[in-house]
């Protein structure tokens, strides 16, 4: 039996029973009690904790996939998700991707098993800590493959509403920067993606202050719809921000008051569209207009307002759909002082 075929392989929590010859142990049926840190069980659906109270309004995110590599930022994503689930109900699926380079391990095949065991140990300890601190049971999966592909595929398989991850990730033992794991997940995910920028020691799972950059595009309209849904759950205050581009950058030397007046009129027209969307949901909003570089104004406004979360579209801001994540969105993620929720 080949234990480690090099293809995306789902290695569930009880798979080490196979490695030790205990093939009779059924996957997906083991209960929470385990005899070893390396036999971490994968709770079945009925065994997972769902803390929703009777009569509570359905939450926006009922199943969250958390990309986890043991780093502080991925722990922050798990803490944020655990607080959300404890407060609103739902389930968490913890995904740890183990990446192997065939050339790297050609002369040391035993490293594969060590990586799997290390991943399983991390997941076991994390599950126990999460249950102890938050009362939330976590389903955990250790998978072989490229982290972005693994995370996106598991989210689709589990029909997740949300993927949560830190700004950084790991590929083997190497840290990756934004533009690799995070941006790849955001481009390819079929659900919303929450990016956590800090360890989240002060996270509560509630968003009382939301900043919504809005440009009138379909992407920003969808983001505003989601913000209104979240506002209903936590009674959050929404600030809708429109950023006027520096018009001297757009038209060179033709800087006139009439052009500025025209652009302000266009800004108000776009913000009226946002007011109309929010009004349909019965949600009051505040609006702001700033002038400058979009990402700088967005992150600056978030800092000034002490925003809990920035909600925006995944693709290019100002309605530009591209094969890669919009450059404004990416720069906001890098520099934002708070989590960013990218809406599909």
Short mmCIF file of C-alpha atoms in Angstrom, two decimals:
data_model
loop_
_atom_site.label_atom_id
_atom_site.label_comp_id
_atom_site.label_asym_id
_atom_site.label_seq_id
_atom_site.Cartn_x
_atom_site.Cartn_y
_atom_site.Cartn_z
CA UNK A 1 0.00 0.00 0.00
CA UNK A 2 1.41 3.41 -0.97
CA UNK A 3 0.84 5.68 1.97
CA UNK A 4 1.77 8.93 0.28
CA UNK A 5 0.76 9.06 -3.37
CA UNK A 6 1.80 12.41 -4.81
CA UNK A 7 -1.54 13.86 -5.70
CA UNK A 8 -3.94 15.98 -3.67
CA UNK A 9 -4.72 13.43 -0.97
CA UNK A 10 -7.22 14.00 1.78
CA UNK A 11 -5.66 12.62 4.95
CA UNK A 12 -8.33 12.78 7.61
CA UNK A 13 -7.80 12.86 11.33
CA UNK A 14 -7.84 9.11 11.89
CA UNK A 15 -5.58 8.23 8.98
CA UNK A 16 -2.56 7.55 11.17
CA UNK A 17 -4.40 4.44 12.28
CA UNK A 18 -3.67 3.20 8.76
CA UNK A 19 0.01 4.07 9.11
CA UNK A 20 0.25 2.03 12.30
CA UNK A 21 -1.57 -0.94 10.78
CA UNK A 22 -4.92 -0.31 12.48
CA UNK A 23 -6.83 -0.47 9.22
CA UNK A 24 -9.99 -1.54 10.98
CA UNK A 25 -10.48 1.92 12.46
CA UNK A 26 -13.26 3.55 10.39
CA UNK A 27 -12.63 7.07 9.14
CA UNK A 28 -15.37 9.64 9.88
CA UNK A 29 -16.90 7.59 12.69
CA UNK A 30 -14.41 8.02 15.53
CA UNK A 31 -15.67 10.11 18.43
CA UNK A 32 -13.95 13.01 20.13
CA UNK A 33 -12.20 10.88 22.76
CA UNK A 34 -8.80 9.75 21.45
CA UNK A 35 -6.11 7.50 22.84
CA UNK A 36 -3.21 9.40 21.32
CA UNK A 37 -2.41 12.91 20.12
CA UNK A 38 -1.70 11.33 16.74
CA UNK A 39 -5.10 9.70 16.46
CA UNK A 40 -7.04 12.92 16.42
CA UNK A 41 -10.58 12.08 15.50
CA UNK A 42 -12.65 13.58 12.74
CA UNK A 43 -16.03 14.17 14.32
CA UNK A 44 -19.00 13.23 12.17
CA UNK A 45 -21.63 15.82 11.42
CA UNK A 46 -23.81 14.85 14.37
CA UNK A 47 -20.84 15.04 16.75
CA UNK A 48 -19.87 18.59 15.77
CA UNK A 49 -21.03 21.29 18.11
CA UNK A 50 -23.66 23.67 16.76
CA UNK A 51 -24.26 26.39 19.32
CA UNK A 52 -27.15 28.15 17.59
CA UNK A 53 -29.96 28.81 19.96
CA UNK A 54 -33.54 27.94 19.12
CA UNK A 55 -35.29 30.75 17.31
CA UNK A 56 -32.06 32.60 16.52
CA UNK A 57 -31.92 34.23 13.10
CA UNK A 58 -29.86 32.21 10.65
CA UNK A 59 -26.27 33.40 10.53
CA UNK A 60 -24.63 34.57 7.33
CA UNK A 61 -21.74 32.15 7.76
CA UNK A 62 -22.74 28.72 9.03
CA UNK A 63 -19.68 26.74 7.90
CA UNK A 64 -16.22 28.29 7.94
CA UNK A 65 -13.10 26.69 6.48
CA UNK A 66 -9.97 27.96 8.23
CA UNK A 67 -6.64 27.63 6.44
CA UNK A 68 -4.19 26.79 9.22
CA UNK A 69 -0.41 26.44 9.25
CA UNK A 70 0.31 27.05 12.93
CA UNK A 71 1.51 30.63 12.38
CA UNK A 72 0.28 33.46 14.59
CA UNK A 73 -1.79 34.96 11.78
CA UNK A 74 -3.49 31.67 10.98
CA UNK A 75 -4.22 31.33 14.69
CA UNK A 76 -5.79 34.77 14.46
CA UNK A 77 -8.06 33.54 11.67
CA UNK A 78 -9.11 30.60 13.83
CA UNK A 79 -9.74 32.82 16.86
CA UNK A 80 -11.86 35.20 14.78
CA UNK A 81 -13.81 32.26 13.35
CA UNK A 82 -14.24 30.62 16.77
CA UNK A 83 -15.60 33.82 18.25
CA UNK A 84 -18.02 34.13 15.34
CA UNK A 85 -19.24 30.54 15.73
CA UNK A 86 -19.56 30.84 19.50
CA UNK A 87 -21.57 34.03 19.09
CA UNK A 88 -23.68 33.16 16.06
CA UNK A 89 -23.59 29.38 15.67
CA UNK A 90 -22.23 27.17 12.93
CA UNK A 91 -19.25 24.88 12.34
CA UNK A 92 -15.52 25.18 11.68
CA UNK A 93 -13.42 23.01 9.39
CA UNK A 94 -9.69 23.40 10.08
CA UNK A 95 -7.54 22.65 7.01
CA UNK A 96 -3.80 22.04 7.25
CA UNK A 97 -2.08 21.59 3.88
CA UNK A 98 1.14 19.59 3.68
CA UNK A 99 3.11 20.46 0.56
CA UNK A 100 5.84 18.20 -0.80
CA UNK A 101 8.42 19.01 -3.42
CA UNK A 102 9.28 15.80 -5.25
CA UNK A 103 12.88 16.85 -5.77
CA UNK A 104 13.27 17.99 -2.19
CA UNK A 105 12.10 14.68 -0.77
CA UNK A 106 13.48 12.32 -3.42
CA UNK A 107 16.35 11.32 -1.15
CA UNK A 108 14.43 11.61 2.11
CA UNK A 109 10.98 10.00 1.68
CA UNK A 110 10.64 9.60 5.45
CA UNK A 111 10.16 13.37 5.66
CA UNK A 112 6.67 12.99 4.23
CA UNK A 113 5.47 10.96 7.18
CA UNK A 114 7.16 13.38 9.57
CA UNK A 115 5.35 16.28 7.93
CA UNK A 116 2.01 14.51 8.20
CA UNK A 117 2.59 13.63 11.84
CA UNK A 118 3.64 17.19 12.61
CA UNK A 119 0.52 18.50 10.87
CA UNK A 120 -1.69 16.10 12.77
CA UNK A 121 -0.08 17.05 16.06
CA UNK A 122 -0.63 20.75 15.33
CA UNK A 123 -4.28 20.12 14.46
CA UNK A 124 -4.87 17.97 17.53
CA UNK A 125 -3.43 20.57 19.90
CA UNK A 126 -5.34 23.33 18.14
CA UNK A 127 -8.65 21.46 18.32
CA UNK A 128 -8.22 20.81 22.03
CA UNK A 129 -7.28 24.43 22.73
CA UNK A 130 -10.20 25.75 20.67
CA UNK A 131 -12.68 23.50 22.45
CA UNK A 132 -11.24 24.44 25.85
CA UNK A 133 -11.24 28.21 25.25
CA UNK A 134 -14.33 28.67 23.08
CA UNK A 135 -16.46 25.57 23.61
CA UNK A 136 -16.36 25.06 19.85
CA UNK A 137 -15.70 21.64 18.36
CA UNK A 138 -13.56 21.71 15.24
CA UNK A 139 -13.44 19.27 12.36
CA UNK A 140 -9.84 19.04 11.14
CA UNK A 141 -8.32 17.81 7.91
CA UNK A 142 -4.68 17.27 7.00
CA UNK A 143 -4.27 17.29 3.24
CA UNK A 144 -1.45 16.86 0.77
CA UNK A 145 -1.12 19.45 -1.97
CA UNK A 146 -0.60 23.12 -2.77
CA UNK A 147 -2.16 25.12 0.11
CA UNK A 148 -4.35 27.41 -2.05
CA UNK A 149 -5.72 24.49 -4.06
CA UNK A 150 -6.34 22.39 -0.96
CA UNK A 151 -8.14 25.19 0.88
CA UNK A 152 -10.37 26.10 -2.07
CA UNK A 153 -11.21 22.47 -2.87
CA UNK A 154 -12.11 21.61 0.73
CA UNK A 155 -14.29 24.72 0.96
CA UNK A 156 -16.18 23.59 -2.13
CA UNK A 157 -16.45 20.00 -0.93
CA UNK A 158 -17.75 21.09 2.48
CA UNK A 159 -20.07 23.73 0.95
CA UNK A 160 -18.46 26.38 3.14
CA UNK A 161 -19.91 29.89 3.32
CA UNK A 162 -16.59 31.45 4.26
CA UNK A 163 -12.85 30.82 4.11
CA UNK A 164 -10.77 32.45 6.85
CA UNK A 165 -7.00 32.72 6.72
CA UNK A 166 -4.10 34.90 7.76
CA UNK A 167 -2.17 37.21 5.49
CA UNK A 168 0.69 34.76 5.35
CA UNK A 169 0.88 31.02 4.82
CA UNK A 170 3.42 28.25 4.61
CA UNK A 171 4.58 26.01 1.81
CA UNK A 172 6.46 23.23 3.49
CA UNK A 173 8.35 25.18 6.14
CA UNK A 174 8.71 28.38 4.13
CA UNK A 175 6.61 31.47 4.75
CA UNK A 176 4.75 32.85 1.81
CA UNK A 177 3.79 36.44 1.23
CA UNK A 178 0.50 37.88 0.10
CA UNK A 179 0.17 37.24 -3.60
CA UNK A 180 0.81 33.52 -3.18
CA UNK A 181 -1.48 31.66 -0.79
CA UNK A 182 -3.86 34.43 0.24
CA UNK A 183 -4.38 36.06 -3.13
CA UNK A 184 -4.64 32.69 -4.90
CA UNK A 185 -7.38 31.60 -2.50
CA UNK A 186 -9.21 34.89 -2.96
CA UNK A 187 -9.11 34.64 -6.74
CA UNK A 188 -10.26 31.02 -6.92
CA UNK A 189 -12.63 30.69 -3.96
CA UNK A 190 -16.34 30.34 -4.70
CA UNK A 191 -17.30 31.77 -1.30
CA UNK A 192 -16.41 34.87 0.70
CA UNK A 193 -12.89 35.11 2.14
CA UNK A 194 -11.94 36.71 5.46
CA UNK A 195 -8.29 37.77 5.75
CA UNK A 196 -7.05 38.36 9.30
CA UNK A 197 -4.12 40.74 9.74
CA UNK A 198 -3.26 40.21 13.39
CA UNK A 199 -3.23 37.54 16.12
CA UNK A 200 -6.75 38.69 17.09
CA UNK A 201 -6.29 38.53 20.85
CA UNK A 202 -9.01 41.15 21.18
CA UNK A 203 -11.41 39.67 18.61
CA UNK A 204 -14.99 39.15 19.76
CA UNK A 205 -16.68 37.68 16.69
CA UNK A 206 -18.90 40.75 16.40
CA UNK A 207 -18.55 43.54 13.87
CA UNK A 208 -20.00 46.75 15.26
CA UNK A 209 -18.23 49.02 12.77
CA UNK A 210 -18.02 48.22 9.04
CA UNK A 211 -16.23 50.20 6.34
CA UNK A 212 -17.56 49.60 2.83
CA UNK A 213 -15.58 51.08 -0.09
CA UNK A 214 -18.13 51.67 -2.84
CA UNK A 215 -17.73 52.65 -6.48
CA UNK A 216 -21.11 51.66 -7.91
CA UNK A 217 -19.79 48.51 -9.59
CA UNK A 218 -21.57 45.17 -9.29
CA UNK A 219 -18.75 43.95 -7.06
CA UNK A 220 -19.22 46.79 -4.58
CA UNK A 221 -23.00 46.37 -4.68
CA UNK A 222 -22.64 42.71 -3.66
CA UNK A 223 -20.27 43.75 -0.89
CA UNK A 224 -22.82 46.27 0.40
CA UNK A 225 -25.54 43.63 0.35
CA UNK A 226 -23.34 41.43 2.53
CA UNK A 227 -22.55 44.31 4.87
CA UNK A 228 -26.27 44.91 5.35
CA UNK A 229 -26.79 41.25 6.23
CA UNK A 230 -24.03 41.41 8.82
CA UNK A 231 -25.38 44.67 10.19
CA UNK A 232 -28.72 43.01 10.90
CA UNK A 233 -26.98 40.33 12.94
CA UNK A 234 -24.75 42.54 15.10
CA UNK A 235 -26.45 45.93 14.71
CA UNK A 236 -23.30 47.19 13.05
CA UNK A 237 -22.78 50.75 11.87
CA UNK A 238 -21.88 50.90 8.17
CA UNK A 239 -19.79 53.68 6.68
CA UNK A 240 -19.83 53.73 2.88
CA UNK A 241 -16.75 55.36 1.37
CA UNK A 242 -16.35 56.68 -2.15
CA UNK A 243 -12.86 57.72 -3.22
CA UNK A 244 -12.53 60.30 -5.97
CA UNK A 245 -9.33 59.66 -7.94
CA UNK A 246 -6.87 62.53 -7.97
CA UNK A 247 -8.21 64.21 -11.05
CA UNK A 248 -4.88 65.86 -11.87
CA UNK A 249 -3.51 62.34 -12.31
CA UNK A 250 -6.36 61.55 -14.68
CA UNK A 251 -6.31 64.65 -16.86
CA UNK A 252 -2.87 66.06 -16.31
CA UNK A 253 -2.76 69.84 -16.31
CA UNK A 254 -6.52 70.32 -16.85
CA UNK A 255 -7.33 71.03 -13.21
CA UNK A 256 -10.45 73.19 -13.09
CA UNK A 257 -13.18 73.86 -10.57
CA UNK A 258 -15.85 72.78 -13.06
CA UNK A 259 -14.24 69.35 -13.42
CA UNK A 260 -13.94 69.02 -9.65
CA UNK A 261 -17.59 69.99 -9.25
CA UNK A 262 -18.59 67.41 -11.85
CA UNK A 263 -16.66 64.68 -10.06
CA UNK A 264 -18.23 65.59 -6.72
CA UNK A 265 -21.63 65.38 -8.37
CA UNK A 266 -20.75 61.92 -9.70
CA UNK A 267 -19.60 60.87 -6.23
CA UNK A 268 -22.92 61.91 -4.70
CA UNK A 269 -24.79 60.04 -7.42
CA UNK A 270 -22.84 56.87 -6.65
CA UNK A 271 -23.40 57.25 -2.90
CA UNK A 272 -27.13 57.68 -3.53
CA UNK A 273 -27.04 54.26 -5.18
CA UNK A 274 -25.52 52.87 -1.98
CA UNK A 275 -28.18 54.58 0.13
CA UNK A 276 -30.87 52.99 -2.01
CA UNK A 277 -29.44 49.50 -1.55
CA UNK A 278 -29.15 49.93 2.22
CA UNK A 279 -32.65 51.39 2.43
CA UNK A 280 -34.11 48.24 0.85
CA UNK A 281 -32.60 46.29 3.75
CA UNK A 282 -33.82 48.80 6.31
CA UNK A 283 -30.24 49.66 7.25
CA UNK A 284 -29.12 53.26 7.88
CA UNK A 285 -25.64 54.08 6.61
CA UNK A 286 -23.13 56.88 6.90
CA UNK A 287 -21.35 58.08 3.78
CA UNK A 288 -17.99 59.71 3.18
CA UNK A 289 -16.22 61.07 0.12
CA UNK A 290 -12.44 61.30 0.00
CA UNK A 291 -10.03 62.25 -2.76
CA UNK A 292 -6.78 60.43 -3.42
CA UNK A 293 -5.35 56.99 -4.00
CA UNK A 294 -8.07 54.46 -3.27
CA UNK A 295 -6.14 52.00 -1.09
CA UNK A 296 -4.51 54.74 0.99
CA UNK A 297 -7.84 56.48 1.60
CA UNK A 298 -9.57 53.20 2.47
CA UNK A 299 -6.97 52.09 5.00
CA UNK A 300 -6.61 55.61 6.40
CA UNK A 301 -10.36 55.90 6.92
CA UNK A 302 -10.45 52.47 8.57
CA UNK A 303 -7.76 53.58 11.03
CA UNK A 304 -9.48 56.88 11.77
CA UNK A 305 -12.88 55.25 12.37
CA UNK A 306 -11.37 52.28 14.27
CA UNK A 307 -13.26 49.99 11.91
CA UNK A 308 -13.76 46.35 12.93
CA UNK A 309 -13.78 45.04 9.36
CA UNK A 310 -13.45 46.31 5.79
CA UNK A 311 -15.84 44.67 3.33
CA UNK A 312 -15.13 44.92 -0.38
CA UNK A 313 -15.29 43.02 -3.66
CA UNK A 314 -12.61 40.49 -4.58
CA UNK A 315 -11.85 41.73 -8.06
CA UNK A 316 -10.54 45.02 -9.40
CA UNK A 317 -12.12 48.01 -7.73
CA UNK A 318 -14.11 50.45 -9.87
CA UNK A 319 -15.73 47.55 -11.68
CA UNK A 320 -12.63 46.21 -13.41
CA UNK A 321 -12.86 42.41 -13.62
CA UNK A 322 -9.46 40.81 -14.02
CA UNK A 323 -7.94 37.34 -13.95
CA UNK A 324 -6.04 38.36 -10.82
CA UNK A 325 -7.17 39.99 -7.64
CA UNK A 326 -7.72 43.71 -8.04
CA UNK A 327 -4.62 45.70 -7.18
CA UNK A 328 -6.56 48.04 -4.88
CA UNK A 329 -8.02 45.11 -2.94
CA UNK A 330 -4.58 43.55 -2.58
CA UNK A 331 -2.98 46.77 -1.34
CA UNK A 332 -5.82 47.27 1.13
CA UNK A 333 -5.25 43.78 2.50
CA UNK A 334 -1.54 44.46 2.94
CA UNK A 335 -1.96 47.80 4.74
CA UNK A 336 -5.35 47.57 6.47
CA UNK A 337 -5.43 47.85 10.29
CA UNK A 338 -8.28 45.32 10.59
CA UNK A 339 -9.62 42.13 8.98
CA UNK A 340 -10.83 42.34 5.39
CA UNK A 341 -13.87 40.47 4.12
CA UNK A 342 -13.73 39.93 0.36
CA UNK A 343 -17.18 39.18 -1.04
CA UNK A 344 -17.77 36.98 -4.07
#
